[in-house]
Short mmCIF file of C-alpha atoms and ligand atoms in Angstrom, two decimals:
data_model
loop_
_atom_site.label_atom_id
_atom_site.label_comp_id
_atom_site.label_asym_id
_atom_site.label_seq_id
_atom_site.Cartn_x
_atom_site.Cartn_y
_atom_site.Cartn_z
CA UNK B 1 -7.17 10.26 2.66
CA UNK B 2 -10.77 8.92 2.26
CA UNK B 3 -12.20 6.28 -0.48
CA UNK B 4 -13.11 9.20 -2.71
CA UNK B 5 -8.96 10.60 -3.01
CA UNK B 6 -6.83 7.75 -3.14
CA UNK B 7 -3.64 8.94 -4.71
CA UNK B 8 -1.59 7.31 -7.54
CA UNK B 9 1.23 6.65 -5.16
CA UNK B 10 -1.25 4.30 -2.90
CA UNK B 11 -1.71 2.35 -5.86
CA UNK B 12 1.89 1.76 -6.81
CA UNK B 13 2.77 0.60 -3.30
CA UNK B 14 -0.39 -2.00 -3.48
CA UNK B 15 1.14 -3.00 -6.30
CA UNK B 16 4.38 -3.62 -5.09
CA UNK B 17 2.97 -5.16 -1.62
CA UNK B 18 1.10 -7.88 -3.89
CA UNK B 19 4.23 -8.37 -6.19
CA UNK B 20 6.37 -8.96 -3.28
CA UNK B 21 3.36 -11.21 -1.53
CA UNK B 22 3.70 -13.13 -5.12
CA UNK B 23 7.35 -13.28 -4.94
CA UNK B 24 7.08 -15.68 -1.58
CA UNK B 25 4.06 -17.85 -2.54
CA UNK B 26 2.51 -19.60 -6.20
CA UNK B 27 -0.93 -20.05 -4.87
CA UNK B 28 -3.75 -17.70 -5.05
CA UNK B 29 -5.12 -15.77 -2.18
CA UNK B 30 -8.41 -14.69 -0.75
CA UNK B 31 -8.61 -11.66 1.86
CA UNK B 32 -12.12 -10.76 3.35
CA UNK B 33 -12.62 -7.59 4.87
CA UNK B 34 -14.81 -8.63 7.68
CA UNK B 35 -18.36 -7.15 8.23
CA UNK B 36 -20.04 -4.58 10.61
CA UNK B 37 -20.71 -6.29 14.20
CA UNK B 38 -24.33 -5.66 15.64
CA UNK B 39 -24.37 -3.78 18.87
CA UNK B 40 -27.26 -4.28 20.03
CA UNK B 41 -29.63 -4.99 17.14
CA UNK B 42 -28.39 -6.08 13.98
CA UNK B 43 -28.89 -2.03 12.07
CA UNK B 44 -27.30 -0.74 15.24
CA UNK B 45 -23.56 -1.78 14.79
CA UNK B 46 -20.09 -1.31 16.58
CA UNK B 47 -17.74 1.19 13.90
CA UNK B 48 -16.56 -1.16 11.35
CA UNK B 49 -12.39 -1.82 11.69
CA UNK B 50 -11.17 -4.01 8.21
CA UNK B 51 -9.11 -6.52 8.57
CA UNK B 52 -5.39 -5.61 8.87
CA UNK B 53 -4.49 -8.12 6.02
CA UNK B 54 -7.04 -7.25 3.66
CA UNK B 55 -6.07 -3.54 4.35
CA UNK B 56 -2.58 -3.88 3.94
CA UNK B 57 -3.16 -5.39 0.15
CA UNK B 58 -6.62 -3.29 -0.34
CA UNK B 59 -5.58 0.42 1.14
CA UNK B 60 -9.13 1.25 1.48
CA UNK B 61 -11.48 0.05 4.80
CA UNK B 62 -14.15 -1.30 2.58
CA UNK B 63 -17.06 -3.37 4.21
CA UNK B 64 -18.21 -6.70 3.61
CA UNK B 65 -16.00 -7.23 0.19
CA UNK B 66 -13.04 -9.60 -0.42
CA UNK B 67 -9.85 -9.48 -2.61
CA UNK B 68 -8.35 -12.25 -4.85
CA UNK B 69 -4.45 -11.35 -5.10
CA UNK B 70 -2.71 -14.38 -7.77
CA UNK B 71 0.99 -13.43 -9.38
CA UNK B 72 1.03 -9.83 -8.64
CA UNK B 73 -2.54 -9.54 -9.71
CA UNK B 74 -5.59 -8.33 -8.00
CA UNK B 75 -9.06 -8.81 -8.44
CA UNK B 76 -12.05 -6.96 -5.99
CA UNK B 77 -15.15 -8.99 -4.91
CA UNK B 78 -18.02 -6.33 -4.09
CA UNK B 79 -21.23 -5.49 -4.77
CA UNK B 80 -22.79 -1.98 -5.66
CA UNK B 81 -24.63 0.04 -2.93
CA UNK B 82 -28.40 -1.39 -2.57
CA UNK B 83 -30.88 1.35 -4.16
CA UNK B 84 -32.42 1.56 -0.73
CA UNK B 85 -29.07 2.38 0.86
CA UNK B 86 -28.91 5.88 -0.84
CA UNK B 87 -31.58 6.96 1.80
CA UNK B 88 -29.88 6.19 4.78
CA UNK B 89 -26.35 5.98 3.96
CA UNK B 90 -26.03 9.01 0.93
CA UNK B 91 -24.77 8.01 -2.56
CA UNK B 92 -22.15 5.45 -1.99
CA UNK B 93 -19.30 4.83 -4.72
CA UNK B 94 -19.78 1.89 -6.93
CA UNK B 95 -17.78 -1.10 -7.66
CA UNK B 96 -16.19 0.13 -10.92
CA UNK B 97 -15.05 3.70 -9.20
CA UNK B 98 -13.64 1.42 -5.87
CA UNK B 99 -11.50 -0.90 -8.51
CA UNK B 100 -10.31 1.89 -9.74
CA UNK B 101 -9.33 3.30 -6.70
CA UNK B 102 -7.01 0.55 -5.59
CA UNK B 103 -5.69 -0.18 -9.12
CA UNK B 104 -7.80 -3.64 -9.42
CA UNK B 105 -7.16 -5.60 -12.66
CA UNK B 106 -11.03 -6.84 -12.51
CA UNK B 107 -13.69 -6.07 -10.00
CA UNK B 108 -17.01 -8.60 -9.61
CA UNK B 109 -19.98 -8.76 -7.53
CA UNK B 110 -19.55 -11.00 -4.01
CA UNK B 111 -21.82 -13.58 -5.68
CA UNK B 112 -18.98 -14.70 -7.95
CA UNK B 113 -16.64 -15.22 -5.27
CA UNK B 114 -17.34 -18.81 -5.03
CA UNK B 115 -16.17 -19.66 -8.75
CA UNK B 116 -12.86 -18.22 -7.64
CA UNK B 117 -12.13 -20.49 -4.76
CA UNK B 118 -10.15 -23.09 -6.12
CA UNK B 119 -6.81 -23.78 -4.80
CA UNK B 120 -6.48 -20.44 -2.45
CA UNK B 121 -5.26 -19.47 0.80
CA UNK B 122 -6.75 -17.31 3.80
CA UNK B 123 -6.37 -15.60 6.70
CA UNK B 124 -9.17 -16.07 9.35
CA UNK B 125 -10.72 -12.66 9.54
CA UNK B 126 -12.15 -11.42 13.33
CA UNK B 127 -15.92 -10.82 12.93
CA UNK B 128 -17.44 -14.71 13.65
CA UNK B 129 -19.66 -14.27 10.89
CA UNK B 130 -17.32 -13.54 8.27
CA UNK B 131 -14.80 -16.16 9.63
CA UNK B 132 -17.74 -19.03 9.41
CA UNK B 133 -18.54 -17.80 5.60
CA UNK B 134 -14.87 -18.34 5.27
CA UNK B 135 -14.97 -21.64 6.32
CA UNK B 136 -18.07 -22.63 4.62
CA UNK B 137 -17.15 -21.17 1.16
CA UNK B 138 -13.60 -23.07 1.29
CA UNK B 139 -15.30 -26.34 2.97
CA UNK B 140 -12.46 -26.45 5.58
CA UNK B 141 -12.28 -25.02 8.96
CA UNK B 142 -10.12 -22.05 8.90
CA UNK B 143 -8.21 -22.13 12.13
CA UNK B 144 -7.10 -19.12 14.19
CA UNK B 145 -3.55 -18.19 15.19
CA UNK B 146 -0.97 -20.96 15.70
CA UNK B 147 -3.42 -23.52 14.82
CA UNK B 148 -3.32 -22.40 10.93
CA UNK B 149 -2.05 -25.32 8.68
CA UNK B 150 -1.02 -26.02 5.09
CA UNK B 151 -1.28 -22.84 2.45
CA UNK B 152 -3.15 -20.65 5.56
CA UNK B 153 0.04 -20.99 7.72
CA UNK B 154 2.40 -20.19 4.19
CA UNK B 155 0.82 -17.21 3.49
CA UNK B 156 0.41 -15.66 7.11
CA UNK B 157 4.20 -16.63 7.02
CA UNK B 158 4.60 -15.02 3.96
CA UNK B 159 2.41 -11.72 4.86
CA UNK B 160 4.52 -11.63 8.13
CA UNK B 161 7.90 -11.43 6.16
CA UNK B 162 6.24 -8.10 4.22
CA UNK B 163 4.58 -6.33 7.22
CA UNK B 164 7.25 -7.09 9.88
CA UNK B 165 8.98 -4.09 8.33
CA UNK B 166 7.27 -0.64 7.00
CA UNK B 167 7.51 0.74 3.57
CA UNK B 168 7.42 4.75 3.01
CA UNK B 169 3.76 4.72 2.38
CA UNK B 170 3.07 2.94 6.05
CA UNK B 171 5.51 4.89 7.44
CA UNK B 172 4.19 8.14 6.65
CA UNK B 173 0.72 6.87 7.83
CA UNK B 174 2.49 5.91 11.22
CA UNK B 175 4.42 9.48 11.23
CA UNK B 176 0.59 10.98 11.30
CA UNK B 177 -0.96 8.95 13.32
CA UNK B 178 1.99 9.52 16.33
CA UNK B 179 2.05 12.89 15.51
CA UNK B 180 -1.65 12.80 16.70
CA UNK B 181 -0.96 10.91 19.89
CA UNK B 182 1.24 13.57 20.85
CA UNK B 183 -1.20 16.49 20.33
CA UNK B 184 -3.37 14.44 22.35
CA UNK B 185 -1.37 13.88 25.38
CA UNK B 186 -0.78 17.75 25.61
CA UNK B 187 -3.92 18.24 25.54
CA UNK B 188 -4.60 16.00 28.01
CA UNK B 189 -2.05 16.96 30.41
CA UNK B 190 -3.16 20.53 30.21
CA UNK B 191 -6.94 19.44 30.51
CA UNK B 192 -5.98 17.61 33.84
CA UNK B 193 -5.49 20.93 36.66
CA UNK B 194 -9.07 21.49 35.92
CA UNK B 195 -10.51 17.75 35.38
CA UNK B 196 -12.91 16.49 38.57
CA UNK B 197 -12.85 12.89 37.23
CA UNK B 198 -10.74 10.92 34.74
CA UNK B 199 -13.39 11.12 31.63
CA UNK B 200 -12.80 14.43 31.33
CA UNK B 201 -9.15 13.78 30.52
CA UNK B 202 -9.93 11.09 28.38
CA UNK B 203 -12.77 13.50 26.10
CA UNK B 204 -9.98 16.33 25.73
CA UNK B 205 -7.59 13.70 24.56
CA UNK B 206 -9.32 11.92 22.46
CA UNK B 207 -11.21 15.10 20.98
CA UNK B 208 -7.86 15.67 19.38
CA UNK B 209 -8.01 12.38 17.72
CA UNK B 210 -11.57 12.27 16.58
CA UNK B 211 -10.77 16.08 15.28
CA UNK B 212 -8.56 14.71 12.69
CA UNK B 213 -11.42 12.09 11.68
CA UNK B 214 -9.23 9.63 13.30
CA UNK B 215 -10.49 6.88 15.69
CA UNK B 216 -8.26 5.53 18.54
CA UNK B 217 -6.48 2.16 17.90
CA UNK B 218 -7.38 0.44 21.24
CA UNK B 219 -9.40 1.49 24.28
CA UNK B 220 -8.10 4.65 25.79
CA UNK B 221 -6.54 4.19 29.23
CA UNK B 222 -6.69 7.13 30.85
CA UNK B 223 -6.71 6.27 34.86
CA UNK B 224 -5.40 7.25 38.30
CA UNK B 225 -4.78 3.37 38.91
CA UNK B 226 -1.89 2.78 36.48
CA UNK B 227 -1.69 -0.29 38.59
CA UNK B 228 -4.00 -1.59 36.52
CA UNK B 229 -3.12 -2.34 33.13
CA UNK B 230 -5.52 -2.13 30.78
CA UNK B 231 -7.68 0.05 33.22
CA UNK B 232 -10.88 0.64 30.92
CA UNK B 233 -12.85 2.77 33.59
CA UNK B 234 -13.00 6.27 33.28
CA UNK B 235 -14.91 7.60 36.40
CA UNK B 236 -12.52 7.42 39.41
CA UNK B 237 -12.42 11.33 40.60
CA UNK B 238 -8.47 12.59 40.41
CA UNK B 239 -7.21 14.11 43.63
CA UNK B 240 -4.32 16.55 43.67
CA UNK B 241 -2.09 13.99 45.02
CA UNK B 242 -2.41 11.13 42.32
CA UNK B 243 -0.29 10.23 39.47
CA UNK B 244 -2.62 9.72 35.96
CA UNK B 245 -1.39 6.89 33.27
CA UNK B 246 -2.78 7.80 30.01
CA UNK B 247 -2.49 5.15 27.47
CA UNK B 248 -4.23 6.80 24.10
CA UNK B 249 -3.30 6.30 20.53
CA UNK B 250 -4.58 7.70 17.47
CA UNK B 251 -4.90 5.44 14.09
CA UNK B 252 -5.85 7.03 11.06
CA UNK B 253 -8.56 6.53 8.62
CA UNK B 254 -6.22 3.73 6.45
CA UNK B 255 -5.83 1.88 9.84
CA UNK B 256 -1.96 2.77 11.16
CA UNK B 257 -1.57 2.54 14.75
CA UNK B 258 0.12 4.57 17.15
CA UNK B 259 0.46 3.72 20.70
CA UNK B 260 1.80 6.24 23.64
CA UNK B 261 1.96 6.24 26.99
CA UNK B 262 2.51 9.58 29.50
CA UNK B 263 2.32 9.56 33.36
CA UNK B 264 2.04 12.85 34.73
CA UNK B 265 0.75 14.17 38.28
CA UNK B 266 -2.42 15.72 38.51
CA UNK B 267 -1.06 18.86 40.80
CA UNK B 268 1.18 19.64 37.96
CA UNK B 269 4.14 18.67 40.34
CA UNK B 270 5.38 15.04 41.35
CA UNK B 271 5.69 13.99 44.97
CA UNK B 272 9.91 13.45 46.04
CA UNK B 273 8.68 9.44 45.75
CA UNK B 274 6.41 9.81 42.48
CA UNK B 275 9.89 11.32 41.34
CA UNK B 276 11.91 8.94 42.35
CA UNK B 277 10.15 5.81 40.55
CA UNK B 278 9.14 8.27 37.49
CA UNK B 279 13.66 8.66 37.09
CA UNK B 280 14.06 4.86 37.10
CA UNK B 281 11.29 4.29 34.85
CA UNK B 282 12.69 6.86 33.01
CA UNK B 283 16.32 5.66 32.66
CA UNK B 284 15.31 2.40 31.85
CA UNK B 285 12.82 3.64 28.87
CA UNK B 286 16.05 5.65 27.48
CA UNK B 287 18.29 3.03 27.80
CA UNK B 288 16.13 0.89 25.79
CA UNK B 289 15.42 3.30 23.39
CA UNK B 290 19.37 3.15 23.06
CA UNK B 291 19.48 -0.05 21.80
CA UNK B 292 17.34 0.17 19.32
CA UNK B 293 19.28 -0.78 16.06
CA UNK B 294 19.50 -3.36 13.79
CA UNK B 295 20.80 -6.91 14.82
CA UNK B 296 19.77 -6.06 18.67
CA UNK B 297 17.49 -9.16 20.28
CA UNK B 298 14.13 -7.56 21.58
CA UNK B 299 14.64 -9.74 24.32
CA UNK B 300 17.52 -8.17 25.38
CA UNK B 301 16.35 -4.85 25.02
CA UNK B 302 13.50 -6.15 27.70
CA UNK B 303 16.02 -7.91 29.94
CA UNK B 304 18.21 -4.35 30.14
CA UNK B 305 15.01 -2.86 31.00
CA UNK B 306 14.51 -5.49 33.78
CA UNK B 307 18.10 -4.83 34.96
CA UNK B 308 17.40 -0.67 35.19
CA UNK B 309 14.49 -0.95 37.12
CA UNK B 310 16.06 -3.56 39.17
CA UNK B 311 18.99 -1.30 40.26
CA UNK B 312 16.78 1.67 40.54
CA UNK B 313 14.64 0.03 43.04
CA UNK B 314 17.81 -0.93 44.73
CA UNK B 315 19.13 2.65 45.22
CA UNK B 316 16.17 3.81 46.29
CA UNK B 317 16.54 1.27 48.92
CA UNK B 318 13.32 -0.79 47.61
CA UNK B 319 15.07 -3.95 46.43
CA UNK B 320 17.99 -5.49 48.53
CA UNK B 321 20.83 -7.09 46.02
CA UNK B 322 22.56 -7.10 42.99
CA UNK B 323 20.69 -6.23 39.98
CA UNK B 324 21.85 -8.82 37.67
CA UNK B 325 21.15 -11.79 40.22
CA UNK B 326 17.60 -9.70 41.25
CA UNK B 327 16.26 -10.38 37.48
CA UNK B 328 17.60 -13.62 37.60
CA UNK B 329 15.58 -14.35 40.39
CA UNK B 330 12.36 -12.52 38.80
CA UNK B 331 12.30 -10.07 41.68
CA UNK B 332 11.79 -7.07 39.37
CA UNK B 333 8.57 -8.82 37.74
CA UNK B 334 6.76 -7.97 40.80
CA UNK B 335 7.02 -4.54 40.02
CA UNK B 336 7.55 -4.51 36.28
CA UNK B 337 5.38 -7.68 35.05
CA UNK B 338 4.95 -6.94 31.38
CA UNK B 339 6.78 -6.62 28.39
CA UNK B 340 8.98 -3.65 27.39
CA UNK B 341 7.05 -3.78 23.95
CA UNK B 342 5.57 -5.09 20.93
CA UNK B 343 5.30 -4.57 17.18
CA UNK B 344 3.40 -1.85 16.08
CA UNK B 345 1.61 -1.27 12.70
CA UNK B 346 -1.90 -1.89 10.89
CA UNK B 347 -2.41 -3.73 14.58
CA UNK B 348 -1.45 -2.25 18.09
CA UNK B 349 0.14 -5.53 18.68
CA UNK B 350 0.83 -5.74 15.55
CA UNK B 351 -0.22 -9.66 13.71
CA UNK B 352 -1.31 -10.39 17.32
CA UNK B 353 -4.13 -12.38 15.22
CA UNK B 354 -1.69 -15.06 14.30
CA UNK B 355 -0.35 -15.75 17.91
CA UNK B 356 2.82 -15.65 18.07
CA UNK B 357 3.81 -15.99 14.62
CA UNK B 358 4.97 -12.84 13.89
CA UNK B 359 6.35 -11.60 17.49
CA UNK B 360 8.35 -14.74 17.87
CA UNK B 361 11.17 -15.91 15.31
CA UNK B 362 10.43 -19.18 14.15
CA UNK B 363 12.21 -21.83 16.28
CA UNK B 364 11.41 -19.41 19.40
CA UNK B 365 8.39 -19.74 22.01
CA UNK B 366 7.46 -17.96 24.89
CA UNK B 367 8.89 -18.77 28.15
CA UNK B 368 7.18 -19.74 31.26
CA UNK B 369 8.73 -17.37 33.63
CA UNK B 370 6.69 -14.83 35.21
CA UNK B 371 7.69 -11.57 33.45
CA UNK B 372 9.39 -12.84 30.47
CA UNK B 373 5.77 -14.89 29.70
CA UNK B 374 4.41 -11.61 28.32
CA UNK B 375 6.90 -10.51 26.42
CA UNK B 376 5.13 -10.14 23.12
CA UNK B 377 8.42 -9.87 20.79
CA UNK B 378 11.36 -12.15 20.45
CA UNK B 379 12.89 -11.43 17.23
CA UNK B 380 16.48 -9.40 16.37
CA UNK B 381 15.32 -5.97 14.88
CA UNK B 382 15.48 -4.88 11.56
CA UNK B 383 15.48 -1.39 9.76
CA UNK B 384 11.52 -0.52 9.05
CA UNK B 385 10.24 -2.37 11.93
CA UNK B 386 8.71 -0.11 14.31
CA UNK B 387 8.62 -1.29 18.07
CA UNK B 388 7.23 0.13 21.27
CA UNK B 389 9.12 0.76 24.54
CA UNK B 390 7.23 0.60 27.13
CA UNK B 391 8.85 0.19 30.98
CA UNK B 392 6.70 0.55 33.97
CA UNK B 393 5.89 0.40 37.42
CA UNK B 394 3.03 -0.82 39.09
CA UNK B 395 2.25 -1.57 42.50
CA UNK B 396 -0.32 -4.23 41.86
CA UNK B 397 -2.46 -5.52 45.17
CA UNK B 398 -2.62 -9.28 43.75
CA UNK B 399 1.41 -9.42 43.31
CA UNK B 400 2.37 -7.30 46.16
CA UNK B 401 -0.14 -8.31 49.07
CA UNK B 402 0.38 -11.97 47.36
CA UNK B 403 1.20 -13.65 50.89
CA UNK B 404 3.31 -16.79 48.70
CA UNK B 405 5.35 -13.58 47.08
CA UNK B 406 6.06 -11.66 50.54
CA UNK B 407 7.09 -14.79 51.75
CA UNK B 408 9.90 -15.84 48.90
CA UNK B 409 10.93 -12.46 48.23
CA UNK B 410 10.58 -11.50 52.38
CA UNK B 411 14.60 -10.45 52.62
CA UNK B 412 14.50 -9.14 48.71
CA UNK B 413 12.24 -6.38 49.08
CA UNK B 414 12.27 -3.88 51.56
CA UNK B 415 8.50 -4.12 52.55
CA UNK B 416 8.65 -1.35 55.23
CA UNK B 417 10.69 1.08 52.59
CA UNK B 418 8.01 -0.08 50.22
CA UNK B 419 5.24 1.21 51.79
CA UNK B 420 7.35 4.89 51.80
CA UNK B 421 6.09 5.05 48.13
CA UNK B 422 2.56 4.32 48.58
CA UNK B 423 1.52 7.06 46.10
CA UNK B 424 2.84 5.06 43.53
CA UNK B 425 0.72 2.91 42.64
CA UNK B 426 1.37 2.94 38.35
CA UNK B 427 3.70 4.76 35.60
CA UNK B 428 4.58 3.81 32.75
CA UNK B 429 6.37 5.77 29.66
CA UNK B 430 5.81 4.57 25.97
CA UNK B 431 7.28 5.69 22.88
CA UNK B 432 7.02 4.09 19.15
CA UNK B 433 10.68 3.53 17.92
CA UNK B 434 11.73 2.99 14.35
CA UNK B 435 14.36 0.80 13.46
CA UNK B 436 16.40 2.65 10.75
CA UNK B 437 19.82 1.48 8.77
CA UNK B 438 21.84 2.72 11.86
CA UNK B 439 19.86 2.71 14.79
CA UNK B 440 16.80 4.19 15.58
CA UNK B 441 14.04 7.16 15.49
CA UNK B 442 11.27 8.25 18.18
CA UNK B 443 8.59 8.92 16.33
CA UNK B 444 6.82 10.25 19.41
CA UNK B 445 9.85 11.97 20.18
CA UNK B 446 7.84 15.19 20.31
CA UNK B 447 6.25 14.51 23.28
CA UNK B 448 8.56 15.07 26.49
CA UNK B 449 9.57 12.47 29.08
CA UNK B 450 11.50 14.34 31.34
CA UNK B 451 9.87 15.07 34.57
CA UNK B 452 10.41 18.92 34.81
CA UNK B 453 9.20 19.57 31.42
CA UNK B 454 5.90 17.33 31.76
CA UNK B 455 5.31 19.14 34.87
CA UNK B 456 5.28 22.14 33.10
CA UNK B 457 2.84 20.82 30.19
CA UNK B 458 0.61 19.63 33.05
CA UNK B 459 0.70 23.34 34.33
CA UNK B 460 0.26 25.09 30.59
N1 LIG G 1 -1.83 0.18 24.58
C1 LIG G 1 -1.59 -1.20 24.78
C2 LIG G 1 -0.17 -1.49 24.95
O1 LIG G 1 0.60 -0.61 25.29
O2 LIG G 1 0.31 -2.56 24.69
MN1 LIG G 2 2.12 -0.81 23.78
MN1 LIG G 3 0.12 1.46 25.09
#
């Protein structure tokens, strides 16, 4: 759906969105959308990305405008296409035909904005130039994340309650854009046998993506050093021998994430240890996924994941103890130091813009311990939230050579036995799980996790 097909159903759910917003708050709102971000000279910009909040009320990734929502209403701030633009940018749509588009009640030029200011709350947008014009047209510093205060921090509060959980028309937005991911990742894993370096993996993957006119919703990671987490480097060559971690997500053109995670070996068959590690990894992604329903703490969804990995590494003779006392005692962290997951929506990390606001239940903070530190959500689940679950693996130099680490966990982990799986050095699996009314659904279900079959994608 572009700006020039918006559909009637859109407009009823923006309508609904901003009656619920109205139902939680009885001040009036302004949303900016956020402006282009110069490159490397100022006509020479990054692709524009709206805010999340101003798309959630808006529908549309409009640039540089703003929206006034009061008591269910809405009202557009834009203005009309310069004449000039026409020549560089093709006949634009005006600000009447836009309004109409997202079923405003009254659209103005941006010039009017400031007689509309009285009283209202706002979200600080990302681009620094739109945030200072925030700041300087409300004559009050608008503070990012947890440092929001007064009406700011009751409506971010009040948005959170509404996009903590999906309504059909996000959800069928979401549907696409993992349906996407998972054409992508086939195509990547068949793209690998004949691949000399890890770009080429990345272009057939994200090809898909960019064929549906979507972008991706974070930097690709596509990398034969899993090990490293966000891995952003694309031109390590890939050897028969190595495991690739492909981290790629589509989001379509109304913003909806998708994020998905495959590990696959580049021969088209995994090593007996690759195998090994990619089963526990394995069982403890499904026995997340298995909790998923509604009432279950996140946090205990991560902690089961903990305890899986923790007696998988014990079978296979890596950890030494019981796995219950082993998480107690961190020892898994070393090997599995993030969190199983995170929201997922307009955002990857979905609200990750207001802290922890919307990943933590109020009354909750994050903990200090290694491994539970990054946990990003800490909240019991309810139907229409979507979630990732994401276990891993890693075999990260700075933890593992860490000479403070060998030292505490010296009779813990089986160094020597360790070393046995040195072509292991990152996998993780990640899926985007809806919370329904009884328990769950993959919406990347389509794309396998089981060893054999992604061995045979690899090889298609
Ligand atoms: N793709 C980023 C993440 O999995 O959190
Ligand atoms: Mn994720
Ligand atoms: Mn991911």
């Amino acid at each position: 759906m572009s700006i020039h097909q918006t559909c009637n159903s859109l407009i009823e759910t923006l309508r609904h969105r901003r009656q619920k917003l109205a139902t939680r708050i009885d001040f009036p709102v302004i949303l900016w959308s956020g402006t282009s971000i110069p490159r490397n000279y100022p006509a020479n910009v990054f692709p524009f990305r709206a805010s999340s909040h101003f798309l959630y009320f808006a529908g549309l990734p409009l640039v540089n405008a703003a929206i006034r929502l009061e008591a269910g209403k809405l009202e557009l701030f834009i203005d009309d296409p310069a004449p000039s633009s026409a020549l560089w940018h093709g006949e634009m749509p005006n600000r009447e035909y836009i309004a109409t588009q997202i079923g405003a009640d009254v659209a103005h030029p941006m010039a009017e904005l400031e007689s509309y200011l009285e009283g209202v709350a706002t979200i600080p947008v990302q681009d620094p130039a739109t945030w200072t014009q925030q700041s300087q047209l409300l004559n009050r510093w608008i503070l990012p994340r947890h440092q929001l205060q007064g009406i700011d921090l009751e409506l971010a509060q009040a948005i959170i309650e509404l996009r903590l959980t999906h309504d059909q028309q996000a959800l069928a937005e979401l549907r696409t854009a993992a349906a996407v991911s998972v054409e992508a990742h086939k195509a990547g894993m068949a793209a690998t046998p004949s691949a000399k370096i890890e770009a080429e993996v990345r272009a057939a993957m994200e090809k898909v993506i960019l064929a549906q006119n979507m972008t991706t919703a974070y930097h690709s990671i596509v990398t034969v050093h899993g090990e490293v987490l966000h891995n952003e480097q694309y031109h390590h060559s890939i050897q028969p021998g190595d495991l690739l971690l492909a981290d790629v997500g589509a989001e379509t053109e109304m913003g909806w994430a998708s994020d998905v995670t495959r590990t696959w070996p580049v021969s088209g068959k995994f090593s007996s240890t690759q195998r090994d590690i990619y089963d526990v990894v394995l069982a403890a992604h499904d026995a997340c996924i298995a909790q998923v329903r509604p009432g279950v703490e996140y946090q205990d969804i991560h902690l089961l994941a903990c305890t899986v990995i923790a007696q998988g590494l014990v079978d296979l003779g890596i950890l030494q103890g019981d796995a219950e006392n082993l998480v107690e005692r961190n020892a898994h962290s070393l090997f599995f130091p993030h969190g199983i997951g995170h929201l997922l929506g307009l955002d990857v990390h979905d609200m990750e813009d207001l802290g922890d606001l919307a990943g933590y239940e109020p009354g909750r903070e994050r903990s200090d311990r290694f491994g539970l530190s990054y946990l990003r959500l800490n909240r019991p689940l309810q139907p229409g939230m979507l979630v990732t679950i994401e276990p891993g693996f890693y075999q990260v130099p700075a933890i593992i050579n860490n000479q403070e680490v060998r030292s505490t966990y010296q009779y813990t982990v089986n160094w020597e036995r360790l070393s046995q799986f040195a072509d292991v050095r990152g996998i993780r699996i990640e899926d985007d799980v809806l919370v329904t009314e009884n328990g769950r659904e993959v919406l990347t279900e389509a794309l396998p996790t089981d060893a054999n079959t992604v061995e045979e994608l690899v090889c298609s």
